[in-house]
Amino acid sequence: MTAPLVLTARALLLDMDGTLVNSDASVERVWRRWAARHGLDGDEVMKVVHGRQGYASMALLLPDRPMEQNHADNARMLAEETADTEGVVEVPGAGAFLASLAGLPHALVTSADVALSTARMAAAGLALPDVRVTAESVGASKPHPEGFLKGAAELGVDPADCVVFEDSAAGVAAGRAAGMRVVGVGPRAPFLDPDVAVRDLTEVRVGQAADGTLRLTVAEAVPTRPGTTA
């Protein structure tokens, strides 16, 4: 472990599932049912689905299936996930972290649609950020950078001045492709090549300098890339 690390930014872009909300139980239930219906190994399916829109995961898992079937399946899956909020809770520190961002430039960038993101944030007792980029807002799923680039544009901030918070391989790759620095959150994060990894959001503090610059103090940060700087 290292001493606390300070990163500077002009805006923060926040993933939802695994970053702000622990929805693993719901995701497991819904996707394992889908895997069983299609004769796929549930454990292998779960290695793919985190961070992507459902249709993109299906395209990887069933590469010979027409994409229109993936989109139709995805719509049904979203409805199932929206109705299944049992066990959905905040990631430790998420509520206080979001409260500390009041009045500061930040956005939610999620592969969930409006209904699912609203349901899961409510189930976890978390307030939705004013700026949100959801599945309806983009034409390409993570790991494509479109969502994060749209979030930066909505906030009027250069991508290089944004810091992304993510928990999945697809999300970290999307942040990198957008030219942004990435804070990895959760147990999977240290293995996904973010700039720095934290166990949860209790390890992050955010303040604002007089010039508007955001200062992120990452306690007991675990840098995962050589030469990580503020």
Short mmCIF file of C-alpha atoms in Angstrom, two decimals:
data_model
loop_
_atom_site.label_atom_id
_atom_site.label_comp_id
_atom_site.label_asym_id
_atom_site.label_seq_id
_atom_site.Cartn_x
_atom_site.Cartn_y
_atom_site.Cartn_z
CA MET A 1 0.00 0.00 0.00
CA THR A 2 1.14 3.54 -0.67
CA ALA A 3 0.60 6.94 0.89
CA PRO A 4 -2.60 8.79 -0.13
CA LEU A 5 -2.59 9.87 -3.77
CA VAL A 6 -4.04 13.15 -5.02
CA LEU A 7 -5.55 13.40 -8.50
CA THR A 8 -6.81 16.63 -10.05
CA ALA A 9 -9.68 16.91 -12.52
CA ARG A 10 -12.37 19.21 -13.85
CA ALA A 11 -15.16 16.61 -13.75
CA LEU A 12 -15.92 13.09 -12.55
CA LEU A 13 -17.74 10.45 -14.58
CA LEU A 14 -19.29 7.65 -12.52
CA ASP A 15 -20.33 4.17 -13.55
CA MET A 16 -23.26 2.75 -11.57
CA ASP A 17 -23.26 -1.05 -11.15
CA GLY A 18 -20.30 -2.16 -9.05
CA THR A 19 -19.14 1.42 -8.59
CA LEU A 20 -22.01 3.15 -6.79
CA VAL A 21 -24.46 0.25 -6.48
CA ASN A 22 -23.82 -3.38 -5.61
CA SER A 23 -26.32 -5.16 -7.85
CA ASP A 24 -24.37 -8.40 -8.21
CA ALA A 25 -27.13 -10.56 -6.72
CA SER A 26 -29.73 -9.32 -9.19
CA VAL A 27 -27.35 -9.51 -12.14
CA GLU A 28 -26.42 -13.09 -11.22
CA ARG A 29 -30.04 -14.20 -10.96
CA VAL A 30 -31.14 -12.71 -14.25
CA TRP A 31 -28.11 -13.66 -16.32
CA ARG A 32 -27.83 -17.20 -14.97
CA ARG A 33 -31.46 -17.78 -15.97
CA TRP A 34 -30.64 -16.47 -19.44
CA ALA A 35 -27.55 -18.71 -19.62
CA ALA A 36 -29.62 -21.77 -18.69
CA ARG A 37 -32.21 -20.97 -21.37
CA HIS A 38 -29.46 -20.93 -23.98
CA GLY A 39 -27.45 -23.90 -22.74
CA LEU A 40 -24.48 -21.78 -21.68
CA ASP A 41 -22.26 -22.16 -18.64
CA GLY A 42 -23.37 -19.59 -16.07
CA ASP A 43 -19.88 -19.03 -14.70
CA GLU A 44 -18.53 -18.26 -18.16
CA VAL A 45 -21.43 -15.93 -18.88
CA MET A 46 -20.78 -13.98 -15.69
CA LYS A 47 -17.20 -13.33 -16.83
CA VAL A 48 -18.54 -11.39 -19.81
CA VAL A 49 -21.61 -9.43 -18.75
CA HIS A 50 -20.28 -6.85 -16.28
CA GLY A 51 -20.05 -3.32 -17.65
CA ARG A 52 -21.62 -3.93 -21.06
CA GLN A 53 -25.11 -3.42 -22.37
CA GLY A 54 -26.93 -6.73 -22.52
CA TYR A 55 -27.09 -6.97 -26.31
CA ALA A 56 -23.31 -6.51 -26.53
CA SER A 57 -22.73 -9.32 -24.02
CA MET A 58 -25.11 -11.56 -25.97
CA ALA A 59 -23.25 -10.83 -29.21
CA LEU A 60 -20.04 -12.07 -27.61
CA LEU A 61 -21.67 -15.14 -26.09
CA LEU A 62 -23.81 -16.10 -29.12
CA PRO A 63 -21.78 -14.72 -32.04
CA ASP A 64 -23.86 -16.45 -34.73
CA ARG A 65 -27.20 -15.12 -33.52
CA PRO A 66 -28.83 -12.21 -35.42
CA MET A 67 -28.39 -8.92 -33.61
CA GLU A 68 -32.11 -8.16 -33.69
CA GLN A 69 -32.64 -11.18 -31.45
CA ASN A 70 -30.04 -9.83 -29.05
CA HIS A 71 -31.82 -6.48 -28.88
CA ALA A 72 -35.18 -8.17 -28.28
CA ASP A 73 -33.67 -10.35 -25.55
CA ASN A 74 -31.97 -7.30 -24.07
CA ALA A 75 -35.30 -5.47 -23.74
CA ARG A 76 -36.77 -8.42 -21.83
CA MET A 77 -33.66 -8.69 -19.64
CA LEU A 78 -33.81 -4.98 -18.76
CA ALA A 79 -37.43 -5.40 -17.65
CA GLU A 80 -36.46 -8.41 -15.51
CA GLU A 81 -33.54 -6.56 -13.93
CA THR A 82 -35.64 -3.46 -13.26
CA ALA A 83 -38.21 -5.57 -11.40
CA ASP A 84 -35.55 -7.47 -9.42
CA THR A 85 -34.00 -5.12 -6.86
CA GLU A 86 -33.72 -7.61 -4.00
CA GLY A 87 -30.26 -7.33 -2.45
CA VAL A 88 -29.38 -4.13 -4.32
CA VAL A 89 -27.41 -1.91 -1.92
CA GLU A 90 -24.97 0.96 -2.12
CA VAL A 91 -21.26 0.31 -2.48
CA PRO A 92 -19.75 1.35 0.88
CA GLY A 93 -19.27 5.11 0.95
CA ALA A 94 -21.33 5.81 -2.19
CA GLY A 95 -23.96 7.94 -0.46
CA ALA A 96 -21.45 10.18 1.29
CA PHE A 97 -19.34 10.35 -1.87
CA LEU A 98 -22.29 11.52 -3.99
CA ALA A 99 -23.29 14.02 -1.32
CA SER A 100 -19.78 15.49 -1.42
CA LEU A 101 -20.19 16.08 -5.17
CA ALA A 102 -23.21 18.40 -4.77
CA GLY A 103 -22.57 21.46 -6.93
CA LEU A 104 -19.45 19.91 -8.50
CA PRO A 105 -19.22 18.77 -12.15
CA HIS A 106 -20.07 15.07 -12.32
CA ALA A 107 -22.22 12.69 -14.31
CA LEU A 108 -23.54 9.15 -14.20
CA VAL A 109 -22.42 7.10 -17.22
CA THR A 110 -24.09 3.69 -17.15
CA SER A 111 -24.91 0.81 -19.47
CA ALA A 112 -28.31 0.60 -17.75
CA ASP A 113 -31.32 2.34 -19.26
CA VAL A 114 -33.31 5.07 -17.50
CA ALA A 115 -35.75 2.67 -15.85
CA LEU A 116 -33.07 0.29 -14.54
CA SER A 117 -30.71 3.02 -13.33
CA THR A 118 -33.58 4.80 -11.57
CA ALA A 119 -34.75 1.58 -9.90
CA ARG A 120 -31.32 0.49 -8.73
CA MET A 121 -30.23 3.89 -7.42
CA ALA A 122 -33.53 4.17 -5.53
CA ALA A 123 -33.18 0.65 -4.11
CA ALA A 124 -29.71 1.55 -2.87
CA GLY A 125 -30.97 4.82 -1.36
CA LEU A 126 -28.81 6.96 -3.64
CA ALA A 127 -29.69 10.22 -5.38
CA LEU A 128 -29.32 10.31 -9.14
CA PRO A 129 -26.83 12.88 -10.47
CA ASP A 130 -28.40 15.67 -12.52
CA VAL A 131 -26.37 14.70 -15.60
CA ARG A 132 -26.90 11.12 -16.76
CA VAL A 133 -25.75 9.18 -19.81
CA THR A 134 -27.76 5.96 -20.04
CA ALA A 135 -28.22 3.18 -22.59
CA GLU A 136 -30.72 5.32 -24.52
CA SER A 137 -28.09 8.05 -24.95
CA VAL A 138 -25.52 6.04 -26.91
CA GLY A 139 -25.25 3.90 -29.99
CA ALA A 140 -22.33 1.80 -28.77
CA SER A 141 -21.82 -0.08 -25.51
CA LYS A 142 -18.74 0.04 -23.32
CA PRO A 143 -15.86 -0.70 -23.99
CA HIS A 144 -16.59 1.90 -26.69
CA PRO A 145 -15.81 5.36 -25.25
CA GLU A 146 -18.99 7.05 -26.56
CA GLY A 147 -20.72 7.19 -23.18
CA PHE A 148 -17.82 8.82 -21.37
CA LEU A 149 -17.19 11.24 -24.22
CA LYS A 150 -20.86 12.25 -24.12
CA GLY A 151 -20.64 12.73 -20.36
CA ALA A 152 -17.66 15.04 -20.76
CA ALA A 153 -19.44 16.98 -23.51
CA GLU A 154 -22.59 17.37 -21.39
CA LEU A 155 -20.45 18.87 -18.63
CA GLY A 156 -18.45 21.04 -21.05
CA VAL A 157 -15.14 19.54 -19.92
CA ASP A 158 -12.25 18.27 -22.02
CA PRO A 159 -11.98 14.46 -21.81
CA ALA A 160 -8.39 14.71 -20.61
CA ASP A 161 -9.63 16.68 -17.59
CA CYS A 162 -12.08 13.96 -16.51
CA VAL A 163 -11.57 11.11 -14.07
CA VAL A 164 -13.69 7.98 -14.51
CA PHE A 165 -14.82 5.69 -11.67
CA GLU A 166 -15.34 2.12 -12.89
CA ASP A 167 -15.37 -1.48 -11.72
CA SER A 168 -15.42 -3.58 -14.90
CA ALA A 169 -12.97 -4.46 -17.65
CA ALA A 170 -15.28 -3.00 -20.30
CA GLY A 171 -15.71 0.22 -18.31
CA VAL A 172 -12.01 0.70 -17.61
CA ALA A 173 -11.25 0.12 -21.30
CA ALA A 174 -13.92 2.67 -22.26
CA GLY A 175 -12.43 5.29 -19.95
CA ARG A 176 -8.97 4.65 -21.36
CA ALA A 177 -10.25 4.87 -24.94
CA ALA A 178 -11.84 8.22 -24.07
CA GLY A 179 -8.43 9.54 -22.98
CA MET A 180 -9.41 9.77 -19.33
CA ARG A 181 -7.79 8.62 -16.10
CA VAL A 182 -9.58 5.80 -14.30
CA VAL A 183 -10.10 5.02 -10.64
CA GLY A 184 -10.99 1.35 -10.31
CA VAL A 185 -13.50 0.48 -7.59
CA GLY A 186 -14.00 -2.89 -5.92
CA PRO A 187 -12.37 -6.31 -5.78
CA ARG A 188 -12.04 -6.75 -9.55
CA ALA A 189 -10.49 -3.34 -10.12
CA PRO A 190 -6.78 -3.94 -9.35
CA PHE A 191 -6.63 -6.54 -12.13
CA LEU A 192 -8.17 -4.32 -14.82
CA ASP A 193 -5.35 -1.78 -15.36
CA PRO A 194 -6.91 1.42 -13.94
CA ASP A 195 -4.60 4.25 -12.89
CA VAL A 196 -5.37 3.53 -9.26
CA ALA A 197 -7.64 1.08 -7.44
CA VAL A 198 -9.66 1.41 -4.23
CA ARG A 199 -11.67 -1.14 -2.28
CA ASP A 200 -14.72 1.12 -2.17
CA LEU A 201 -15.72 4.79 -2.07
CA THR A 202 -14.92 5.25 1.61
CA GLU A 203 -11.33 5.61 0.41
CA VAL A 204 -11.98 8.69 -1.78
CA ARG A 205 -12.41 12.33 -0.72
CA VAL A 206 -13.25 15.17 -3.10
CA GLY A 207 -12.62 18.87 -2.64
CA GLN A 208 -12.57 21.90 -4.92
CA ALA A 209 -9.82 24.49 -5.29
CA ALA A 210 -10.52 28.19 -5.78
CA ASP A 211 -10.01 27.85 -9.56
CA GLY A 212 -12.65 25.11 -9.77
CA THR A 213 -10.22 22.24 -10.01
CA LEU A 214 -11.39 19.09 -8.23
CA ARG A 215 -8.89 17.40 -5.92
CA LEU A 216 -9.40 13.70 -5.28
CA THR A 217 -7.57 12.34 -2.29
CA VAL A 218 -7.40 8.57 -2.61
CA ALA A 219 -6.53 7.04 0.76
CA GLU A 220 -4.29 3.99 0.75
CA ALA A 221 -4.37 4.05 -3.04
CA VAL A 222 -3.06 1.11 -5.00
CA PRO A 223 -1.48 2.52 -8.19
CA THR A 224 -1.73 -0.07 -10.94
CA ARG A 225 0.02 1.79 -13.75
CA PRO A 226 3.63 3.01 -13.59
CA GLY A 227 4.06 6.74 -13.40
CA THR A 228 0.56 7.58 -12.20
CA THR A 229 0.52 11.28 -11.30
CA ALA A 230 -1.95 13.94 -10.35
#
